Amino acid sequence: MNAPVMNALIADVDVAVVGAGVVGSAVARDLAGTTLTLALLEARPDVGDGTSKANTGILHTGFDAKPGTLESRLVARGFDLLSDYASATGIPVERTGAILVAWTPDELATLPLLRDKAVRNGYDRCELVDAAAVYARVPALADGALGGLTVPDESITCTWTATLALATDAVRRGAVLLRGHPVTDAHPDPTGGWLLETPQGLVRARWVVNAAGLGADRVDRLFGHDRFTVTPRRGELFVFDKLARPQVPVIVLPVPSKVGKGVLVSPTIYGNVMLGPTAEDLDDKTMTGTSEEGFAFLLEKGERLMPSLLDEEVTATYAGLRAAIDADQPHAIALLEKLVNQNSGSLNIPGVTAVGGMVRAELEPLGFDVQWIDMRATGRAGHLVATHAGNGRGKRILMIGHLDTVFEPDSTFQRFVRDGERATGPGIADDKGGVVIIIAALRAMHAAGTLRYADIKVVLTGDEESAGTPL
């Protein structure tokens, strides 16, 4: 927040919604239907000109979201709301259904878990099918499919029409739409609320809704916060001629991973066929161009999924950026600070033991059996060994690291210090940062449902920096 500049007041409202993508326009439409006055600010020349227009155009049921999360509730509710709104306003929607295709034994074993997850999300229409049923639905698939999971209510829609309809409704209900008005700063209004700076003037609002998409972290910082960072994730896609449509009667989905839902083959609402997207994290939020590497990746995936599709004409290629936020980052950073601030020099037996206790507290809730091997007879604290028993059929993973550092209690280097995106402290990289990465990876596996059957052992020594005697 900087000092306010002398600018003309161009809007004085109860609520300012920053960002006129599909989310911001939907919020604006709902709030404009109340007694509140509202302004909808968009940095670009038109609404829905960012992430909202450059996506796969799939209306998702939310069957595979993590149960019990805000995301699972919002996706399921959004599916119902947008389906009803589309019917009332003429937004094109085609309920093609989808089928997740398993190509490996591990993916095949995951399908029942996804069906169970769908039920926990309140969606009970998924069905497990064998390979013969998969090919009966999509004969053009490559050889090697082992089975599938049907999702009959997955749908395709238009990526532009929904945002245009919502924004139009908001304006008709009395909202002020300010296109080409990027919010460049924010500062408290002396009479209450906030003053938002734009190149054209000031907007006064009692409340501000941040729906800025890729720019949401920047807008958040204008209000004095530093709560998250948005990483632009580029997705590149091929669009094939309409003559290819008979090959793809339904949405063909891969078994999802933490990075995303993977590369899919889908019909579009316009009668074409789409292959993509890629998932590439970038540093530049303006890099919406396609790439040679992305094309090569899609050609490889297309050859493996549906070789005959590549014989059809590619009529368009495009790329979109979506916001990727590490939802577990605050937990990881807080844990790193906690570990670093506990001195655990190799000779500090209580300190190393305390760090082991902190790690135990992270691993036991994930289903690990944690053992402490006491090594005080050697003049050192001990070692932590944690075991997660899976089903014995998956990969066996060994993760190793150490709990101690070279900084003993008499060192002047003792505390975690963060400066923006950089942090310093004893053991922050070697190896408490490594320990946090191990825990973060295991938490991600647990959230994705892949930890359940995994056989994993974590071994963290307490005297890596200075071995005890005898060894």
Short mmCIF file of C-alpha atoms in Angstrom, two decimals:
data_model
loop_
_atom_site.label_atom_id
_atom_site.label_comp_id
_atom_site.label_asym_id
_atom_site.label_seq_id
_atom_site.Cartn_x
_atom_site.Cartn_y
_atom_site.Cartn_z
CA MET A 1 0.00 0.00 0.00
CA ASN A 2 1.35 3.40 -1.00
CA ALA A 3 0.09 6.86 -0.20
CA PRO A 4 -3.07 7.77 -2.14
CA VAL A 5 -2.66 9.75 -5.32
CA MET A 6 -4.86 12.64 -6.38
CA ASN A 7 -7.28 11.05 -8.83
CA ALA A 8 -10.90 11.60 -9.67
CA LEU A 9 -13.41 9.28 -8.02
CA ILE A 10 -14.99 7.27 -10.85
CA ALA A 11 -17.11 4.91 -8.74
CA ASP A 12 -18.37 4.87 -5.17
CA VAL A 13 -19.89 1.47 -4.33
CA ASP A 14 -20.51 -1.01 -1.58
CA VAL A 15 -18.55 -3.83 -3.28
CA ALA A 16 -15.78 -3.84 -5.84
CA VAL A 17 -15.06 -7.14 -7.58
CA VAL A 18 -11.56 -7.23 -9.05
CA GLY A 19 -11.42 -9.51 -12.09
CA ALA A 20 -14.17 -10.14 -14.64
CA GLY A 21 -13.45 -13.75 -15.44
CA VAL A 22 -16.09 -16.39 -14.93
CA VAL A 23 -15.69 -16.34 -11.12
CA GLY A 24 -15.68 -12.56 -10.75
CA SER A 25 -18.60 -12.18 -13.15
CA ALA A 26 -20.61 -14.81 -11.25
CA VAL A 27 -19.94 -13.09 -7.93
CA ALA A 28 -20.87 -9.73 -9.45
CA ARG A 29 -24.11 -11.10 -10.89
CA ASP A 30 -25.22 -12.51 -7.54
CA LEU A 31 -24.30 -9.44 -5.48
CA ALA A 32 -25.82 -7.06 -8.03
CA GLY A 33 -29.14 -8.80 -7.41
CA THR A 34 -29.18 -7.47 -3.84
CA THR A 35 -29.47 -3.94 -2.45
CA LEU A 36 -25.69 -3.52 -2.65
CA THR A 37 -24.09 -1.24 -5.21
CA LEU A 38 -21.27 -2.85 -7.15
CA ALA A 39 -18.40 -2.24 -9.55
CA LEU A 40 -16.79 -5.01 -11.62
CA LEU A 41 -13.21 -4.09 -12.58
CA GLU A 42 -11.31 -5.87 -15.35
CA ALA A 43 -7.73 -5.09 -16.37
CA ARG A 44 -8.17 -6.40 -19.92
CA PRO A 45 -10.27 -4.85 -22.69
CA ASP A 46 -13.09 -7.39 -22.27
CA VAL A 47 -14.52 -9.82 -19.76
CA GLY A 48 -13.38 -13.45 -19.68
CA ASP A 49 -10.20 -12.64 -21.59
CA GLY A 50 -7.78 -14.57 -19.36
CA THR A 51 -7.93 -18.08 -17.93
CA SER A 52 -11.70 -18.20 -18.38
CA LYS A 53 -11.49 -18.31 -22.18
CA ALA A 54 -8.48 -20.60 -22.65
CA ASN A 55 -9.39 -23.88 -21.01
CA THR A 56 -10.85 -27.24 -21.97
CA GLY A 57 -14.49 -26.14 -21.76
CA ILE A 58 -15.48 -29.12 -19.61
CA LEU A 59 -18.29 -28.75 -17.07
CA HIS A 60 -16.95 -30.94 -14.30
CA THR A 61 -19.04 -32.87 -11.77
CA GLY A 62 -16.28 -32.81 -9.15
CA PHE A 63 -16.31 -36.59 -8.78
CA ASP A 64 -12.56 -36.78 -8.16
CA ALA A 65 -12.05 -33.80 -5.83
CA LYS A 66 -10.71 -34.45 -2.36
CA PRO A 67 -13.80 -35.27 -0.24
CA GLY A 68 -14.71 -32.84 2.50
CA THR A 69 -12.73 -29.95 1.05
CA LEU A 70 -13.99 -26.54 0.02
CA GLU A 71 -13.02 -27.44 -3.55
CA SER A 72 -15.22 -30.53 -3.59
CA ARG A 73 -18.22 -28.58 -2.32
CA LEU A 74 -17.72 -25.69 -4.72
CA VAL A 75 -17.15 -27.82 -7.83
CA ALA A 76 -20.24 -29.95 -7.16
CA ARG A 77 -22.36 -26.89 -6.38
CA GLY A 78 -20.93 -25.04 -9.38
CA PHE A 79 -21.86 -27.94 -11.66
CA ASP A 80 -25.47 -27.75 -10.51
CA LEU A 81 -25.66 -23.96 -10.63
CA LEU A 82 -24.08 -23.58 -14.06
CA SER A 83 -26.16 -26.44 -15.50
CA ASP A 84 -29.34 -24.68 -14.35
CA TYR A 85 -28.10 -21.25 -15.46
CA ALA A 86 -27.11 -22.58 -18.88
CA SER A 87 -30.57 -24.06 -19.36
CA ALA A 88 -32.22 -20.76 -18.43
CA THR A 89 -29.99 -18.51 -20.54
CA GLY A 90 -29.15 -20.61 -23.61
CA ILE A 91 -25.49 -21.28 -22.81
CA PRO A 92 -24.65 -24.38 -24.89
CA VAL A 93 -24.02 -27.53 -22.85
CA GLU A 94 -23.76 -31.10 -24.14
CA ARG A 95 -23.79 -33.93 -21.61
CA THR A 96 -21.44 -36.31 -23.44
CA GLY A 97 -20.28 -38.19 -20.35
CA ALA A 98 -16.69 -39.19 -19.74
CA ILE A 99 -14.64 -42.32 -19.28
CA LEU A 100 -11.38 -42.57 -17.35
CA VAL A 101 -9.10 -45.09 -19.06
CA ALA A 102 -6.51 -47.15 -17.16
CA TRP A 103 -3.42 -48.15 -19.14
CA THR A 104 -1.33 -49.69 -16.36
CA PRO A 105 -2.05 -52.09 -13.49
CA ASP A 106 -1.48 -49.28 -10.99
CA GLU A 107 -4.02 -47.07 -12.78
CA LEU A 108 -6.47 -49.96 -12.92
CA ALA A 109 -6.11 -50.43 -9.16
CA THR A 110 -6.79 -46.71 -8.67
CA LEU A 111 -10.16 -46.74 -10.44
CA PRO A 112 -12.11 -48.30 -7.52
CA LEU A 113 -10.57 -45.68 -5.23
CA LEU A 114 -11.77 -42.94 -7.57
CA ARG A 115 -15.26 -44.44 -7.63
CA ASP A 116 -15.27 -44.51 -3.81
CA LYS A 117 -14.05 -40.92 -3.76
CA ALA A 118 -16.90 -39.93 -6.09
CA VAL A 119 -19.42 -41.49 -3.71
CA ARG A 120 -17.91 -39.58 -0.78
CA ASN A 121 -18.33 -36.44 -2.90
CA GLY A 122 -22.04 -37.20 -3.29
CA TYR A 123 -21.75 -38.49 -6.88
CA ASP A 124 -22.86 -42.12 -7.16
CA ARG A 125 -23.22 -42.62 -10.93
CA CYS A 126 -19.67 -43.77 -11.73
CA GLU A 127 -19.34 -47.37 -12.93
CA LEU A 128 -16.30 -49.61 -13.33
CA VAL A 129 -16.12 -51.20 -16.78
CA ASP A 130 -13.78 -53.73 -18.37
CA ALA A 131 -11.57 -53.21 -21.41
CA ALA A 132 -14.22 -54.55 -23.80
CA ALA A 133 -16.70 -51.93 -22.57
CA VAL A 134 -14.08 -49.19 -22.94
CA TYR A 135 -13.50 -50.08 -26.60
CA ALA A 136 -17.24 -50.41 -27.20
CA ARG A 137 -17.58 -46.76 -26.12
CA VAL A 138 -14.46 -45.46 -27.88
CA PRO A 139 -13.31 -47.89 -30.61
CA ALA A 140 -10.58 -45.54 -31.85
CA LEU A 141 -8.53 -45.79 -28.66
CA ALA A 142 -5.04 -47.25 -28.92
CA ASP A 143 -4.46 -50.85 -27.95
CA GLY A 144 -3.65 -51.65 -24.33
CA ALA A 145 -6.51 -50.20 -22.29
CA LEU A 146 -7.14 -52.37 -19.21
CA GLY A 147 -10.40 -50.93 -17.95
CA GLY A 148 -12.30 -47.75 -17.26
CA LEU A 149 -14.53 -45.71 -14.99
CA THR A 150 -17.55 -43.98 -16.48
CA VAL A 151 -18.73 -40.54 -15.36
CA PRO A 152 -22.02 -40.09 -17.23
CA ASP A 153 -22.69 -36.45 -16.28
CA GLU A 154 -19.42 -34.84 -17.37
CA SER A 155 -20.32 -32.23 -19.99
CA ILE A 156 -18.82 -29.85 -22.53
CA THR A 157 -19.70 -26.19 -22.80
CA CYS A 158 -18.57 -22.88 -24.31
CA THR A 159 -15.61 -21.14 -22.68
CA TRP A 160 -16.80 -17.65 -23.64
CA THR A 161 -20.58 -17.64 -23.34
CA ALA A 162 -20.88 -18.28 -19.61
CA THR A 163 -18.69 -15.30 -18.64
CA LEU A 164 -20.41 -13.02 -21.16
CA ALA A 165 -23.84 -14.02 -19.85
CA LEU A 166 -22.90 -13.56 -16.19
CA ALA A 167 -21.27 -10.17 -16.77
CA THR A 168 -24.22 -9.02 -18.87
CA ASP A 169 -26.63 -10.06 -16.13
CA ALA A 170 -24.54 -8.18 -13.56
CA VAL A 171 -24.71 -4.97 -15.62
CA ARG A 172 -28.45 -5.36 -16.20
CA ARG A 173 -28.88 -5.69 -12.43
CA GLY A 174 -27.09 -2.38 -11.90
CA ALA A 175 -23.38 -3.23 -11.64
CA VAL A 176 -20.87 -0.80 -13.13
CA LEU A 177 -18.50 -2.63 -15.50
CA LEU A 178 -15.08 -1.02 -15.79
CA ARG A 179 -13.06 -2.71 -18.54
CA GLY A 180 -9.44 -1.75 -19.07
CA HIS A 181 -9.19 -0.74 -15.40
CA PRO A 182 -6.31 -2.63 -13.75
CA VAL A 183 -6.07 -2.10 -10.00
CA THR A 184 -2.60 -0.68 -9.43
CA ASP A 185 -2.79 0.12 -5.72
CA ALA A 186 -5.09 0.08 -2.72
CA HIS A 187 -5.18 2.10 0.47
CA PRO A 188 -7.64 2.59 3.31
CA ASP A 189 -10.30 5.22 2.78
CA PRO A 190 -10.47 7.71 5.67
CA THR A 191 -14.24 7.26 5.79
CA GLY A 192 -14.00 3.46 5.90
CA GLY A 193 -13.46 0.80 3.28
CA TRP A 194 -10.87 1.06 0.52
CA LEU A 195 -9.76 3.28 -2.32
CA LEU A 196 -8.62 1.33 -5.37
CA GLU A 197 -6.34 3.07 -7.83
CA THR A 198 -6.71 2.52 -11.56
CA PRO A 199 -5.09 4.48 -14.40
CA GLN A 200 -8.45 6.16 -15.02
CA GLY A 201 -9.21 7.13 -11.44
CA LEU A 202 -10.24 5.91 -8.00
CA VAL A 203 -12.92 3.43 -6.97
CA ARG A 204 -14.19 3.62 -3.41
CA ALA A 205 -15.63 0.41 -1.96
CA ARG A 206 -16.64 -0.80 1.48
CA TRP A 207 -15.68 -4.36 0.55
CA VAL A 208 -13.35 -5.77 -2.11
CA VAL A 209 -13.59 -9.23 -3.68
CA ASN A 210 -10.34 -10.50 -5.16
CA ALA A 211 -11.18 -12.58 -8.24
CA ALA A 212 -8.10 -11.56 -10.20
CA GLY A 213 -7.05 -15.05 -11.31
CA LEU A 214 -3.40 -15.05 -12.29
CA GLY A 215 -3.03 -11.63 -10.66
CA ALA A 216 -4.72 -12.60 -7.39
CA ASP A 217 -1.44 -12.74 -5.46
CA ARG A 218 -0.45 -9.27 -6.67
CA VAL A 219 -3.83 -7.85 -5.69
CA ASP A 220 -3.59 -9.59 -2.31
CA ARG A 221 -0.27 -7.84 -1.67
CA LEU A 222 -1.79 -4.44 -2.45
CA PHE A 223 -3.77 -4.87 0.77
CA GLY A 224 -0.67 -5.60 2.84
CA HIS A 225 -0.83 -9.40 2.75
CA ASP A 226 1.63 -12.01 1.53
CA ARG A 227 -0.45 -15.17 1.86
CA PHE A 228 0.16 -17.07 -1.38
CA THR A 229 1.95 -17.02 -4.70
CA VAL A 230 0.30 -17.78 -8.01
CA THR A 231 2.37 -19.80 -10.46
CA PRO A 232 1.16 -19.61 -14.06
CA ARG A 233 0.65 -23.13 -15.40
CA ARG A 234 0.54 -23.26 -19.18
CA GLY A 235 -1.73 -25.72 -20.93
CA GLU A 236 -1.29 -26.19 -24.68
CA LEU A 237 -3.93 -27.87 -26.83
CA PHE A 238 -4.56 -29.12 -30.36
CA VAL A 239 -7.94 -28.62 -32.01
CA PHE A 240 -8.79 -31.11 -34.77
CA ASP A 241 -11.18 -30.76 -37.69
CA LYS A 242 -14.87 -31.58 -37.17
CA LEU A 243 -14.43 -34.67 -39.33
CA ALA A 244 -12.61 -36.22 -36.34
CA ARG A 245 -15.64 -35.92 -34.05
CA PRO A 246 -17.03 -39.46 -34.67
CA GLN A 247 -13.83 -40.91 -33.18
CA VAL A 248 -14.44 -39.16 -29.85
CA PRO A 249 -18.06 -39.58 -28.74
CA VAL A 250 -17.24 -38.98 -25.05
CA ILE A 251 -14.59 -37.20 -22.99
CA VAL A 252 -11.63 -39.56 -22.58
CA LEU A 253 -9.86 -38.82 -19.31
CA PRO A 254 -6.60 -40.16 -17.89
CA VAL A 255 -6.29 -41.26 -14.28
CA PRO A 256 -5.51 -37.92 -12.56
CA SER A 257 -2.32 -36.95 -10.73
CA LYS A 258 -1.43 -34.16 -8.28
CA VAL A 259 -0.14 -31.93 -11.11
CA GLY A 260 -3.45 -32.02 -12.94
CA LYS A 261 -5.95 -34.15 -14.75
CA GLY A 262 -3.43 -34.98 -17.46
CA VAL A 263 -3.86 -35.09 -21.21
CA LEU A 264 -7.39 -35.82 -22.38
CA VAL A 265 -9.18 -36.26 -25.68
CA SER A 266 -12.54 -34.54 -25.81
CA PRO A 267 -15.20 -33.36 -28.21
CA THR A 268 -15.86 -29.62 -28.11
CA ILE A 269 -19.19 -27.84 -28.06
CA TYR A 270 -18.35 -26.51 -31.52
CA GLY A 271 -18.07 -29.98 -33.08
CA ASN A 272 -14.27 -30.28 -33.10
CA VAL A 273 -12.00 -32.58 -31.12
CA MET A 274 -9.45 -31.37 -28.60
CA LEU A 275 -6.21 -32.99 -27.39
CA GLY A 276 -4.45 -31.62 -24.32
CA PRO A 277 -3.61 -29.84 -22.17
CA THR A 278 0.04 -29.88 -21.21
CA ALA A 279 0.93 -28.70 -17.70
CA GLU A 280 4.05 -26.54 -17.55
CA ASP A 281 4.80 -24.19 -14.67
CA LEU A 282 6.26 -20.87 -15.81
CA ASP A 283 7.62 -17.68 -14.28
CA ASP A 284 5.99 -15.27 -16.77
CA LYS A 285 2.23 -14.69 -16.46
CA THR A 286 2.05 -13.42 -20.04
CA MET A 287 3.49 -16.48 -21.82
CA THR A 288 0.37 -17.64 -23.64
CA GLY A 289 2.21 -18.69 -26.79
CA THR A 290 2.53 -22.31 -27.85
CA SER A 291 5.88 -24.10 -27.87
CA GLU A 292 7.74 -26.70 -29.88
CA GLU A 293 8.18 -28.79 -26.75
CA GLY A 294 4.47 -28.67 -26.02
CA PHE A 295 3.60 -29.78 -29.53
CA ALA A 296 6.05 -32.68 -29.34
CA PHE A 297 4.56 -33.74 -26.01
CA LEU A 298 1.00 -33.68 -27.35
CA LEU A 299 1.97 -35.62 -30.47
CA GLU A 300 3.55 -38.29 -28.30
CA LYS A 301 0.49 -38.48 -26.04
CA GLY A 302 -1.87 -38.52 -29.01
CA GLU A 303 0.02 -41.39 -30.59
CA ARG A 304 -0.32 -43.38 -27.38
CA LEU A 305 -3.98 -42.53 -26.75
CA MET A 306 -5.57 -42.47 -30.20
CA PRO A 307 -3.18 -42.85 -33.16
CA SER A 308 -5.88 -42.41 -35.81
CA LEU A 309 -6.68 -38.94 -34.45
CA LEU A 310 -3.28 -37.71 -35.63
CA ASP A 311 -4.29 -38.49 -39.20
CA GLU A 312 -6.91 -35.74 -38.98
CA GLU A 313 -6.24 -32.08 -39.74
CA VAL A 314 -5.22 -29.80 -36.88
CA THR A 315 -7.25 -26.64 -37.44
CA ALA A 316 -6.00 -24.65 -34.43
CA THR A 317 -3.55 -24.68 -31.56
CA TYR A 318 -3.70 -22.51 -28.49
CA ALA A 319 -2.36 -22.16 -24.96
CA GLY A 320 -3.92 -20.87 -21.78
CA LEU A 321 -2.53 -20.04 -18.36
CA ARG A 322 -4.24 -21.17 -15.19
CA ALA A 323 -3.38 -20.25 -11.63
CA ALA A 324 -1.54 -22.91 -9.66
CA ILE A 325 -1.23 -22.40 -5.91
CA ASP A 326 0.60 -24.74 -3.56
CA ALA A 327 -2.15 -25.20 -1.01
CA ASP A 328 0.19 -26.94 1.45
CA GLN A 329 2.93 -24.33 1.26
CA PRO A 330 1.96 -22.49 4.48
CA HIS A 331 2.12 -25.76 6.42
CA ALA A 332 5.50 -26.63 4.93
CA ILE A 333 7.00 -23.21 5.65
CA ALA A 334 5.65 -23.20 9.21
CA LEU A 335 7.12 -26.66 9.80
CA LEU A 336 10.47 -25.57 8.35
CA GLU A 337 10.57 -22.57 10.68
CA LYS A 338 9.73 -24.78 13.66
CA LEU A 339 12.44 -27.33 12.84
CA VAL A 340 15.09 -24.69 12.13
CA ASN A 341 14.38 -22.81 15.36
CA GLN A 342 15.00 -25.98 17.38
CA ASN A 343 18.76 -26.33 17.67
CA SER A 344 19.82 -29.85 16.75
CA GLY A 345 23.59 -29.79 16.56
CA SER A 346 24.89 -33.36 16.53
CA LEU A 347 26.09 -33.08 20.15
CA ASN A 348 22.79 -31.60 21.35
CA ILE A 349 21.03 -34.81 22.37
CA PRO A 350 17.82 -33.14 23.69
CA GLY A 351 17.65 -30.93 20.58
CA VAL A 352 17.99 -33.77 18.08
CA THR A 353 15.45 -35.79 20.06
CA ALA A 354 13.04 -32.85 19.98
CA VAL A 355 13.34 -32.55 16.18
CA GLY A 356 12.66 -36.27 15.95
CA GLY A 357 9.50 -35.74 17.98
CA MET A 358 8.35 -33.00 15.61
CA VAL A 359 8.82 -35.30 12.63
CA ARG A 360 7.01 -38.13 14.43
CA ALA A 361 4.03 -35.80 14.93
CA GLU A 362 3.89 -35.26 11.15
CA LEU A 363 4.27 -38.88 10.07
CA GLU A 364 2.01 -40.76 12.49
CA PRO A 365 -1.21 -39.06 11.27
CA LEU A 366 -0.28 -40.23 7.75
CA GLY A 367 -0.34 -43.85 8.89
CA PHE A 368 3.37 -44.41 9.59
CA ASP A 369 4.67 -46.61 12.38
CA VAL A 370 7.43 -44.44 13.86
CA GLN A 371 10.27 -45.93 15.91
CA TRP A 372 13.03 -44.05 17.73
CA ILE A 373 16.36 -45.90 17.93
CA ASP A 374 18.10 -44.60 21.04
CA MET A 375 21.84 -44.01 20.53
CA ARG A 376 22.77 -42.17 23.71
CA ALA A 377 25.31 -44.89 24.51
CA THR A 378 27.36 -43.51 21.59
CA GLY A 379 27.09 -39.92 22.76
CA ARG A 380 24.40 -39.10 20.20
CA ALA A 381 20.61 -38.83 20.38
CA GLY A 382 19.40 -41.52 18.00
CA HIS A 383 17.71 -42.21 14.69
CA LEU A 384 14.11 -42.11 13.47
CA VAL A 385 12.74 -44.96 11.36
CA ALA A 386 9.18 -44.66 10.04
CA THR A 387 7.41 -47.41 8.09
CA HIS A 388 4.26 -47.24 6.02
CA ALA A 389 2.92 -50.69 5.15
CA GLY A 390 1.14 -50.80 1.81
CA ASN A 391 -0.32 -53.72 -0.08
CA GLY A 392 3.04 -55.16 -1.14
CA ARG A 393 2.20 -54.83 -4.84
CA GLY A 394 3.35 -51.29 -5.54
CA LYS A 395 6.77 -49.68 -5.65
CA ARG A 396 8.89 -49.77 -2.51
CA ILE A 397 10.31 -46.37 -1.61
CA LEU A 398 13.16 -45.48 0.77
CA MET A 399 13.54 -41.85 1.88
CA ILE A 400 16.64 -40.85 3.82
CA GLY A 401 17.87 -37.71 5.52
CA HIS A 402 19.19 -36.44 8.84
CA LEU A 403 17.90 -34.56 11.85
CA ASP A 404 21.14 -32.96 13.07
CA THR A 405 23.11 -29.90 11.92
CA VAL A 406 26.67 -28.64 12.32
CA PHE A 407 25.44 -25.68 14.39
CA GLU A 408 25.74 -26.49 18.08
CA PRO A 409 23.94 -24.51 20.83
CA ASP A 410 26.90 -22.14 21.23
CA SER A 411 26.73 -21.05 17.56
CA THR A 412 25.58 -17.51 16.82
CA PHE A 413 23.58 -18.85 13.85
CA GLN A 414 20.38 -20.07 15.48
CA ARG A 415 17.14 -18.65 14.05
CA PHE A 416 14.91 -18.90 11.00
CA VAL A 417 14.82 -15.57 9.16
CA ARG A 418 12.61 -14.98 6.12
CA ASP A 419 13.09 -12.14 3.64
CA GLY A 420 10.39 -12.34 0.99
CA GLU A 421 10.91 -15.54 -0.99
CA ARG A 422 14.27 -16.30 0.68
CA ALA A 423 14.94 -17.75 4.11
CA THR A 424 18.07 -18.49 6.12
CA GLY A 425 18.72 -20.51 9.24
CA PRO A 426 20.74 -23.43 10.62
CA GLY A 427 20.02 -26.57 8.63
CA ILE A 428 17.49 -24.84 6.40
CA ALA A 429 18.83 -26.68 3.37
CA ASP A 430 20.99 -29.40 4.94
CA ASP A 431 18.86 -31.13 5.96
CA LYS A 432 15.77 -29.71 7.60
CA GLY A 433 14.60 -28.39 4.25
CA GLY A 434 15.04 -31.90 2.89
CA VAL A 435 13.03 -33.36 5.77
CA VAL A 436 10.22 -30.89 5.08
CA ILE A 437 10.24 -31.90 1.39
CA ILE A 438 9.89 -35.56 2.39
CA ILE A 439 6.93 -34.74 4.63
CA ALA A 440 5.35 -32.50 2.00
CA ALA A 441 5.62 -35.26 -0.61
CA LEU A 442 4.03 -37.78 1.73
CA ARG A 443 1.23 -35.35 2.60
CA ALA A 444 0.61 -34.83 -1.11
CA MET A 445 0.42 -38.59 -1.65
CA HIS A 446 -2.00 -38.86 1.25
CA ALA A 447 -4.20 -36.09 -0.19
CA ALA A 448 -4.18 -37.71 -3.64
CA GLY A 449 -5.05 -41.14 -2.22
CA THR A 450 -1.83 -42.76 -3.48
CA LEU A 451 -0.23 -43.29 -0.07
CA ARG A 452 -2.79 -45.86 1.00
CA TYR A 453 -1.18 -48.85 -0.72
CA ALA A 454 2.43 -47.60 -0.84
CA ASP A 455 5.29 -49.35 0.97
CA ILE A 456 7.55 -46.56 2.23
CA LYS A 457 10.33 -46.37 4.78
CA VAL A 458 11.74 -43.08 6.05
CA VAL A 459 15.13 -43.20 7.79
CA LEU A 460 16.47 -40.02 9.42
CA THR A 461 19.80 -40.33 11.19
CA GLY A 462 20.66 -38.17 14.17
CA ASP A 463 24.44 -38.07 13.76
CA GLU A 464 25.14 -37.47 10.08
CA GLU A 465 27.22 -34.37 10.71
CA SER A 466 29.27 -35.84 13.57
CA ALA A 467 29.10 -39.60 14.13
CA GLY A 468 29.05 -41.05 17.62
CA THR A 469 31.48 -43.59 19.09
CA PRO A 470 31.34 -46.45 18.41
CA LEU A 471 29.57 -46.15 15.06
#
